[in-house]
Steps between C-alpha positions, in 0.01 A plus 500: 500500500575864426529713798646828326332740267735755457857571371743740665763583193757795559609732198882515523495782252196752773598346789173432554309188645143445369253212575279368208245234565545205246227415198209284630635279215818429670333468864247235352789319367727498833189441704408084301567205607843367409691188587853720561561895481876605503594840531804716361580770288150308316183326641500118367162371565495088355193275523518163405245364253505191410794455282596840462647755697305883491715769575418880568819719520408821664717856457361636802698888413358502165138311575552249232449124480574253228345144509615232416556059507740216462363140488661268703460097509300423781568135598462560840233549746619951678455474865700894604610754300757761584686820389826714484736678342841401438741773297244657397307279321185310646408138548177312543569154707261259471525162712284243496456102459500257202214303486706214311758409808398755749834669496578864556503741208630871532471724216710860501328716196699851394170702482684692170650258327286194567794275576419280778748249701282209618646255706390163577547319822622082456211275651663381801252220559576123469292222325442161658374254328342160690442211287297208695641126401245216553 
């Protein structure tokens, strides 16, 4: 949720602060639902759905927005999501479960670029089989 409606900039060139209250455009877009938000020198806001990935990239000085998605293969059942921002670029982590083998799954999605790092955890469980000989 959104809990600001207003922007304090300062004019290096007056000297001057001023305080602007953003579009309702950009407040109705902060203030969805959205399965991570990471903040920086941009607003990522990334909802999975389905198999794709929607991203809106808010410019919070300028009041703009772009939209848009990256498909991802979704072979696993998302149980958390989670955000940050690491040199300056953001990442979407998805974890979750593989219905197949029930092992871990952790996707790590650049929300610019689309490139993701999934990583799969080895099913650590052991078969035993019991044959009955009359």
């Amino acid at each position: 949720m959104c809990d600001y409606s207003d922007i304090l900039s300062y004019n290096k060139n007056t000297h001057q602060w001023s305080l602007r209250t953003l579009s309702n455009d950009i407040l109705q877009l902060l203030d969805a639902d959205y399965d991570t938000i990471i903040y920086g020198s941009k607003i990522y806001c990334a909802r999975l759905n389905g198999n794709s990935i929607e991203v809106i990239e808010i410019e919070l000085a300028s009041e703009t927005y772009r939209t848009y998605n990256f498909n991802i293969d979704m072979n696993f059942i998302p149980i958390s999501f989670g955000g940050r921002m690491m040199q300056g670029v953001p990442y979407m982590t998805i974890e979750g479960r593989s219905p197949i083998n029930g092992t871990e799954v952790s996707f790590t999605i650049d929300l610019i670029s689309g490139e993701n790092n999934s990583t799969f955890a080895q099913d650590g469980r052991n078969v035993v089989s019991f044959f009955r000989i009359n």
